[in-house]
Structures are given as C-alpha cells and as structure tokens.
PDB file of C-alpha atoms in Angstrom:
ATOM      1  CA  LYS A   1      15.101   0.059   2.923  1.00 41.00           C
ATOM      2  CA  ASN A   2      16.406  -0.038  -0.294  1.00 44.00           C
ATOM      3  CA  ASN A   3      19.306  -1.978   0.302  1.00 45.00           C
ATOM      4  CA  HIS A   4      18.709  -4.000  -2.749  1.00 43.00           C
ATOM      5  CA  LEU A   5      19.539  -0.840  -4.876  1.00 45.00           C
ATOM      6  CA  LEU A   6      22.948  -0.071  -3.371  1.00 50.00           C
ATOM      7  CA  PRO A   7      25.897  -1.884  -5.586  1.00 53.00           C
ATOM      8  CA  ASN A   8      28.210  -4.225  -4.171  1.00 57.00           C
ATOM      9  CA  LYS A   9      31.268  -4.405  -2.814  1.00 59.00           C
ATOM     10  CA  GLU A  10      33.416  -6.833  -6.231  1.00 63.00           C
ATOM     11  CA  TYR A  11      31.426  -4.650  -8.184  1.00 58.00           C
ATOM     12  CA  ILE A  12      32.745  -1.147  -7.346  1.00 58.00           C
ATOM     13  CA  ARG A  13      36.283  -2.995  -6.946  1.00 61.00           C
ATOM     14  CA  GLN A  14      35.100  -3.726 -11.158  1.00 62.00           C
ATOM     15  CA  LEU A  15      33.381  -0.135 -11.596  1.00 58.00           C
ATOM     16  CA  SER A  16      35.966   1.720 -10.455  1.00 57.00           C
ATOM     17  CA  GLU A  17      38.920  -0.472 -12.879  1.00 62.00           C
ATOM     18  CA  LEU A  18      36.093   0.977 -16.049  1.00 55.00           C
ATOM     19  CA  GLY A  19      36.527   4.080 -15.112  1.00 59.00           C
ATOM     20  CA  ASP A  20      34.015   6.459 -16.284  1.00 65.00           C
ATOM     21  CA  GLN A  21      31.182   4.122 -15.971  1.00 67.00           C
ATOM     22  CA  ILE A  22      31.265   4.447 -12.285  1.00 73.00           C
ATOM     23  CA  GLN A  23      30.104   7.973 -12.494  1.00 78.00           C
ATOM     24  CA  PHE A  24      26.135   7.213 -12.864  1.00 77.00           C
ATOM     25  CA  ILE A  25      27.039   5.252  -9.549  1.00 78.00           C
ATOM     26  CA  LEU A  26      28.745   8.650  -7.462  1.00 84.00           C
ATOM     27  CA  ALA A  27      26.275  10.655  -8.906  1.00 84.00           C
ATOM     28  CA  ALA A  28      23.386   9.130  -7.645  1.00 84.00           C
ATOM     29  CA  PHE A  29      25.589   9.569  -4.177  1.00 89.00           C
ATOM     30  CA  GLN A  30      25.417  13.464  -4.330  1.00 89.00           C
ATOM     31  CA  ASN A  31      23.451  15.296  -1.213  1.00 92.00           C
ATOM     32  CA  ARG A  32      23.655  12.231  -0.037  1.00 94.00           C
ATOM     33  CA  VAL A  33      26.863  11.149   1.699  1.00 96.00           C
ATOM     34  CA  LYS A  34      26.145  12.031   5.428  1.00 96.00           C
ATOM     35  CA  GLN A  35      22.563   9.969   5.340  1.00 96.00           C
ATOM     36  CA  LEU A  36      24.302   6.910   3.647  1.00 95.00           C
ATOM     37  CA  ALA A  37      27.480   7.261   5.820  1.00 97.00           C
ATOM     38  CA  MET A  38      25.576   6.563   8.768  1.00 97.00           C
ATOM     39  CA  HIS A  39      23.781   3.923   7.570  1.00 95.00           C
ATOM     40  CA  SER A  40      24.299   0.137   8.141  1.00 93.00           C
ATOM     41  CA  TYR A  41      24.756  -0.686   4.652  1.00 90.00           C
ATOM     42  CA  GLY A  42      25.506   2.487   2.979  1.00 92.00           C
ATOM     43  CA  CYS A  43      28.631   3.653   5.118  1.00 94.00           C
ATOM     44  CA  ARG A  44      29.626  -0.021   3.617  1.00 92.00           C
ATOM     45  CA  VAL A  45      29.360   0.729  -0.001  1.00 89.00           C
ATOM     46  CA  LEU A  46      30.860   4.695   0.350  1.00 93.00           C
ATOM     47  CA  GLN A  47      33.991   2.227   2.690  1.00 93.00           C
ATOM     48  CA  ARG A  48      34.538   0.554  -0.969  1.00 89.00           C
ATOM     49  CA  VAL A  49      34.296   3.184  -3.047  1.00 90.00           C
ATOM     50  CA  LEU A  50      36.613   5.416  -1.188  1.00 93.00           C
ATOM     51  CA  GLU A  51      38.961   1.963  -1.188  1.00 91.00           C
ATOM     52  CA  HIS A  52      38.761   0.979  -4.200  1.00 85.00           C
ATOM     53  CA  CYS A  53      38.393   4.299  -6.608  1.00 87.00           C
ATOM     54  CA  HIS A  54      41.027   6.046  -7.804  1.00 88.00           C
ATOM     55  CA  HIS A  55      40.517  10.390  -5.936  1.00 93.00           C
ATOM     56  CA  ASP A  56      39.129  11.702  -9.062  1.00 90.00           C
ATOM     57  CA  GLN A  57      36.416   9.650  -8.867  1.00 88.00           C
ATOM     58  CA  SER A  58      35.861   9.524  -4.806  1.00 92.00           C
ATOM     59  CA  ALA A  59      36.504  13.511  -4.967  1.00 94.00           C
ATOM     60  CA  GLN A  60      33.015  14.198  -4.594  1.00 93.00           C
ATOM     61  CA  ILE A  61      32.317  11.659  -1.262  1.00 95.00           C
ATOM     62  CA  LEU A  62      35.198  13.604   0.326  1.00 96.00           C
ATOM     63  CA  ASP A  63      34.512  17.148  -0.868  1.00 96.00           C
ATOM     64  CA  GLU A  64      30.700  16.319   0.337  1.00 96.00           C
ATOM     65  CA  LEU A  65      31.959  13.992   3.857  1.00 96.00           C
ATOM     66  CA  ARG A  66      34.434  16.959   4.307  1.00 95.00           C
ATOM     67  CA  ARG A  67      31.267  19.792   4.556  1.00 95.00           C
ATOM     68  CA  THR A  68      29.341  17.632   6.675  1.00 94.00           C
ATOM     69  CA  GLU A  69      29.260  18.807  10.555  1.00 95.00           C
ATOM     70  CA  LEU A  70      32.095  16.332  11.288  1.00 97.00           C
ATOM     71  CA  LYS A  71      31.355  15.052  14.813  1.00 98.00           C
ATOM     72  CA  ILE A  72      28.476  14.073  13.982  1.00 98.00           C
ATOM     73  CA  LEU A  73      29.836  11.734  11.142  1.00 98.00           C
ATOM     74  CA  ILE A  74      32.329  10.464  13.900  1.00 98.00           C
ATOM     75  CA  GLU A  75      31.042  10.123  16.784  1.00 98.00           C
ATOM     76  CA  ASP A  76      28.382   7.386  14.860  1.00 98.00           C
ATOM     77  CA  GLN A  77      28.580   4.477  14.834  1.00 98.00           C
ATOM     78  CA  TYR A  78      28.231   3.614  11.196  1.00 97.00           C
ATOM     79  CA  ALA A  79      29.806   7.090   9.562  1.00 98.00           C
ATOM     80  CA  ASN A  80      32.993   6.331  11.944  1.00 98.00           C
ATOM     81  CA  TYR A  81      33.984   4.115   9.620  1.00 98.00           C
ATOM     82  CA  VAL A  82      33.330   6.404   6.611  1.00 98.00           C
ATOM     83  CA  VAL A  83      35.517   8.906   8.066  1.00 98.00           C
ATOM     84  CA  GLN A  84      38.882   6.104   9.100  1.00 98.00           C
ATOM     85  CA  HIS A  85      38.580   4.993   5.202  1.00 98.00           C
ATOM     86  CA  ALA A  86      38.327   8.842   4.111  1.00 98.00           C
ATOM     87  CA  ILE A  87      41.797   8.958   6.599  1.00 98.00           C
ATOM     88  CA  GLN A  88      43.811   6.079   5.243  1.00 98.00           C
ATOM     89  CA  TYR A  89      42.629   6.515   1.756  1.00 97.00           C
ATOM     90  CA  GLY A  90      41.440   9.764   1.033  1.00 97.00           C
ATOM     91  CA  ARG A  91      43.903  12.824  -0.653  1.00 97.00           C
ATOM     92  CA  LEU A  92      46.135  14.676   1.868  1.00 97.00           C
ATOM     93  CA  GLU A  93      44.441  17.562   2.169  1.00 97.00           C
ATOM     94  CA  ASP A  94      41.427  15.119   3.469  1.00 97.00           C
ATOM     95  CA  ARG A  95      43.582  13.203   5.584  1.00 97.00           C
ATOM     96  CA  ASN A  96      44.844  17.056   6.800  1.00 97.00           C
ATOM     97  CA  ILE A  97      42.051  18.892   7.060  1.00 97.00           C
ATOM     98  CA  LEU A  98      40.326  15.020   9.149  1.00 98.00           C
ATOM     99  CA  ILE A  99      43.107  14.627  11.681  1.00 98.00           C
ATOM    100  CA  SER A 100      43.433  18.498  12.295  1.00 97.00           C
ATOM    101  CA  TYR A 101      40.106  18.173  13.652  1.00 98.00           C
ATOM    102  CA  VAL A 102      40.658  14.700  15.556  1.00 98.00           C
ATOM    103  CA  ARG A 103      43.134  16.644  17.273  1.00 96.00           C
ATOM    104  CA  LYS A 104      41.066  19.696  18.187  1.00 96.00           C
ATOM    105  CA  ASN A 105      38.412  17.351  20.183  1.00 96.00           C
ATOM    106  CA  LEU A 106      41.090  15.080  21.144  1.00 96.00           C
ATOM    107  CA  VAL A 107      40.215  14.041  24.562  1.00 94.00           C
ATOM    108  CA  ASP A 108      36.867  14.112  23.867  1.00 96.00           C
ATOM    109  CA  PHE A 109      37.352  11.072  20.539  1.00 98.00           C
ATOM    110  CA  SER A 110      39.213   9.301  22.531  1.00 97.00           C
ATOM    111  CA  LYS A 111      37.464   8.500  25.449  1.00 96.00           C
ATOM    112  CA  HIS A 112      34.284   8.220  22.467  1.00 98.00           C
ATOM    113  CA  LYS A 113      33.533   4.627  22.109  1.00 97.00           C
ATOM    114  CA  PHE A 114      32.908   4.734  18.075  1.00 98.00           C
ATOM    115  CA  ALA A 115      35.703   8.602  17.946  1.00 98.00           C
ATOM    116  CA  SER A 116      38.102   6.696  19.135  1.00 98.00           C
ATOM    117  CA  ASN A 117      38.454   4.138  16.537  1.00 98.00           C
ATOM    118  CA  VAL A 118      38.713   7.506  14.183  1.00 98.00           C
ATOM    119  CA  VAL A 119      41.435   8.663  16.730  1.00 98.00           C
ATOM    120  CA  GLU A 120      43.451   5.435  15.941  1.00 98.00           C
ATOM    121  CA  LYS A 121      43.090   5.867  12.858  1.00 98.00           C
ATOM    122  CA  SER A 122      44.061   9.558  12.571  1.00 98.00           C
ATOM    123  CA  LEU A 123      47.920   7.869  14.439  1.00 98.00           C
ATOM    124  CA  VAL A 124      48.192   5.111  12.121  1.00 98.00           C
ATOM    125  CA  TYR A 125      47.937   6.944   8.772  1.00 97.00           C
ATOM    126  CA  GLY A 126      48.967  10.648   9.876  1.00 97.00           C
ATOM    127  CA  THR A 127      53.423  12.185   8.864  1.00 96.00           C
ATOM    128  CA  GLN A 128      55.307  11.877  10.921  1.00 95.00           C
ATOM    129  CA  ASP A 129      54.766  15.148  12.303  1.00 96.00           C
ATOM    130  CA  GLN A 130      50.956  15.140  12.629  1.00 97.00           C
ATOM    131  CA  ARG A 131      51.046  11.672  14.888  1.00 96.00           C
ATOM    132  CA  ASN A 132      54.088  14.084  16.900  1.00 95.00           C
ATOM    133  CA  LEU A 133      51.320  16.237  17.319  1.00 95.00           C
ATOM    134  CA  LEU A 134      48.708  14.009  18.266  1.00 96.00           C
ATOM    135  CA  ILE A 135      51.340  12.171  21.142  1.00 95.00           C
ATOM    136  CA  ASP A 136      51.954  14.932  23.067  1.00 92.00           C
ATOM    137  CA  GLU A 137      49.202  16.728  23.122  1.00 92.00           C
ATOM    138  CA  ILE A 138      47.927  12.631  24.794  1.00 91.00           C
ATOM    139  CA  VAL A 139      51.178  12.812  26.973  1.00 88.00           C
ATOM    140  CA  GLY A 140      51.532  16.305  27.839  1.00 78.00           C
ATOM    141  CA  GLY A 141      48.888  18.009  26.834  1.00 67.00           C
ATOM    142  CA  GLY A 142      45.907  19.550  29.467  1.00 56.00           C
ATOM    143  CA  THR A 143      43.756  22.160  29.749  1.00 53.00           C
ATOM    144  CA  SER A 144      43.055  22.019  34.287  1.00 51.00           C
ATOM    145  CA  PRO A 145      45.801  24.665  36.278  1.00 49.00           C
ATOM    146  CA  ASP A 146      45.960  21.350  38.248  1.00 55.00           C
ATOM    147  CA  PRO A 147      50.042  20.366  36.721  1.00 53.00           C
ATOM    148  CA  GLU A 148      49.056  16.570  37.107  1.00 60.00           C
ATOM    149  CA  ALA A 149      46.168  16.493  35.476  1.00 67.00           C
ATOM    150  CA  THR A 150      47.648  15.558  32.252  1.00 82.00           C
ATOM    151  CA  ASN A 151      45.904  14.592  28.821  1.00 88.00           C
ATOM    152  CA  LEU A 152      47.265  11.238  30.124  1.00 90.00           C
ATOM    153  CA  ARG A 153      46.127  11.128  33.361  1.00 87.00           C
ATOM    154  CA  LEU A 154      42.825  11.658  32.187  1.00 87.00           C
ATOM    155  CA  LEU A 155      42.852   8.954  29.226  1.00 92.00           C
ATOM    156  CA  ILE A 156      44.800   5.957  30.642  1.00 89.00           C
ATOM    157  CA  THR A 157      41.999   4.615  32.154  1.00 88.00           C
ATOM    158  CA  ASP A 158      38.921   5.403  30.201  1.00 93.00           C
ATOM    159  CA  ALA A 159      37.047   1.942  29.512  1.00 93.00           C
ATOM    160  CA  PHE A 160      37.711   3.609  25.456  1.00 96.00           C
ATOM    161  CA  ALA A 161      40.629   6.134  25.326  1.00 95.00           C
ATOM    162  CA  ASN A 162      43.121   3.211  26.994  1.00 92.00           C
ATOM    163  CA  TYR A 163      42.778   1.584  23.096  1.00 95.00           C
ATOM    164  CA  VAL A 164      44.457   5.093  22.056  1.00 96.00           C
ATOM    165  CA  ILE A 165      47.240   5.143  24.408  1.00 94.00           C
ATOM    166  CA  GLN A 166      47.678   1.536  24.272  1.00 94.00           C
ATOM    167  CA  LYS A 167      48.221   2.448  20.178  1.00 96.00           C
ATOM    168  CA  VAL A 168      50.378   5.012  21.207  1.00 95.00           C
ATOM    169  CA  VAL A 169      52.523   2.887  23.010  1.00 93.00           C
ATOM    170  CA  ASP A 170      53.268   1.260  19.707  1.00 94.00           C
ATOM    171  CA  LEU A 171      54.433   4.128  17.418  1.00 95.00           C
ATOM    172  CA  ALA A 172      55.453   5.915  19.901  1.00 93.00           C
ATOM    173  CA  THR A 173      59.630   7.164  19.211  1.00 92.00           C
ATOM    174  CA  ASP A 174      61.515   6.455  22.618  1.00 90.00           C
ATOM    175  CA  ASN A 175      61.522   9.905  23.817  1.00 91.00           C
ATOM    176  CA  GLN A 176      57.518   9.992  23.218  1.00 92.00           C
ATOM    177  CA  LEU A 177      57.815   6.219  25.647  1.00 91.00           C
ATOM    178  CA  ALA A 178      59.628   7.784  27.891  1.00 90.00           C
ATOM    179  CA  ALA A 179      57.550  10.706  28.350  1.00 90.00           C
ATOM    180  CA  ILE A 180      54.512   8.511  29.050  1.00 89.00           C
ATOM    181  CA  VAL A 181      56.502   6.414  31.529  1.00 89.00           C
ATOM    182  CA  ASN A 182      57.373   9.601  33.609  1.00 88.00           C
ATOM    183  CA  GLY A 183      53.942   9.951  33.525  1.00 86.00           C
ATOM    184  CA  LEU A 184      52.630   7.084  34.274  1.00 86.00           C
ATOM    185  CA  ARG A 185      54.661   6.296  37.485  1.00 85.00           C
ATOM    186  CA  PRO A 186      53.084   8.042  39.831  1.00 85.00           C
ATOM    187  CA  TYR A 187      49.926   6.294  39.412  1.00 84.00           C
ATOM    188  CA  ALA A 188      50.884   2.971  38.133  1.00 84.00           C
ATOM    189  CA  GLN A 189      49.544   1.058  41.142  1.00 86.00           C
ATOM    190  CA  GLN A 190      45.983   2.832  40.989  1.00 85.00           C
ATOM    191  CA  VAL A 191      46.137   2.345  36.897  1.00 85.00           C
ATOM    192  CA  LYS A 192      47.011  -1.099  37.448  1.00 83.00           C
ATOM    193  CA  HIS A 193      43.570  -1.849  38.403  1.00 85.00           C
ATOM    194  CA  THR A 194      41.909  -0.022  35.679  1.00 87.00           C
ATOM    195  CA  PRO A 195      41.303  -0.836  32.033  1.00 85.00           C
ATOM    196  CA  GLY A 196      44.815   1.149  31.458  1.00 85.00           C
ATOM    197  CA  LYS A 197      46.967  -2.043  32.741  1.00 87.00           C
ATOM    198  CA  HIS A 198      47.019  -2.750  28.797  1.00 88.00           C
ATOM    199  CA  ILE A 199      48.493  -0.025  28.409  1.00 89.00           C
ATOM    200  CA  LEU A 200      50.894  -0.805  31.710  1.00 88.00           C
ATOM    201  CA  SER A 201      51.865  -4.234  30.293  1.00 88.00           C
ATOM    202  CA  LYS A 202      52.440  -3.089  26.833  1.00 89.00           C
ATOM    203  CA  LEU A 203      54.929  -0.567  28.181  1.00 89.00           C
ATOM    204  CA  GLU A 204      56.281  -3.314  30.468  1.00 85.00           C
ATOM    205  CA  LYS A 205      56.802  -5.430  26.115  1.00 88.00           C
ATOM    206  CA  ARG A 206      58.729  -2.472  24.898  1.00 87.00           C
ATOM    207  CA  ILE A 207      60.943  -1.942  27.606  1.00 87.00           C
ATOM    208  CA  PRO A 208      62.437  -4.946  28.607  1.00 83.00           C
ATOM    209  CA  GLY A 209      63.271  -4.395  31.535  1.00 77.00           C
ATOM    210  CA  LEU A 210      60.929  -1.773  32.875  1.00 78.00           C
ATOM    211  CA  LYS A 211      58.591  -2.177  35.705  1.00 79.00           C
ATOM    212  CA  LEU A 212      55.713   0.036  36.325  1.00 71.00           C
ATOM    213  CA  ALA A 213      53.552  -1.814  38.500  1.00 60.00           C
TER     214      ALA A 213
END
C-alpha cells in the first residue's frame, strides 16, 4: 500500500549527495520509523538511507530507532535488517547501545530465526572488546547451576544459533577457539547428528589436525 510513494535506492543515493534536499524525505519518516521498519518495502528504504546518508542526515532515524522497543524490531522479519544496518552504518553510540542490548538477550536472540542475524552482525561490526564479551558469553556463560549447562551447550544444536556459533568460530582468537573445542569435546558425538555438525567441520578446518568426532 502506497509503495509508489517511497523513494528507491538510486533516488536515495543521489539525494544524499545533494545534502539538504533529502531532508524533505527524511522529515516524512518522523514518528514512522517503527512502522516503516516493519514493512516489507519500508525496511528497504530505511536500509538505503542508513547505508548512503551521512550521520547528520540519518540521525533522526537512528534516534527514533533507539527509542523504539528494540526487542520487537530485532525479532521482526523485516525490521531486523534495519537494526543490522544501524549496527553496520550507524554512529558509534548507536552501535554501542544496540550491541549492549543484544548481549543482554544473547541466548534468546541467538535461537531466534530473525534476531540471530542481528547477533551475527554484532559479532562482525562490534569492537574487539565488544566481540570478546559476546564470544565469552556464548562460550562460557550460562545461568544454570549445572556447570555443564553452558550457553555453548544450549546453542550449538539449535537450528538458528548454530549459525551464530559458526560466525564465532570464524572470528574467535586462538584462546577462544581452544575454549570452544574444550567445551564441545565431551558432546562431539552427539553434536555431529545435529545442525551443530557444521560447527565441528568449521573448527576442524580452522585448527589443522583437530578431530572432534
């Protein structure tokens, strides 16, 4: 509905280069960022704005995005892409706030079909310190009194979280890789019959001579 009123990618790119002339479009987005982010076409327009516009042009969208209930956006089939773009192209303070929120909900988001994409984006575009905090929480964290019920154990066989773990393996330091291997080794035989088999394969490719299952 009214898709013809929304500007396309090339239009956004050209207007962003003209400076103030894009403001009449961005003004129309005011108080509608949540609605647009959760729309199949509107989310793409917001992505292009975040991708092509300067921060002083996109600040209104980023500010309004941060005031929205982030859980709703992160778990939405369309809005999660807007949040991903805010992490990738937003200001430092936007990235810090969004990644901090992801970390507080790390296990639930990692197991969610759409939110898991935002977790992966946080791992890729976070600072090294942020990435380390996320990886350490995934590998060694956990709220159960059972010392074996780590987040890694909970996530590795999940249909969506296993992709998050694969991204962790891609980005992990040698010490973090060793922690992952130590955490998985006792369950490797069980894991190889689940979606986690791809994680075992990726670990064995990253660490020459490693055989987990």
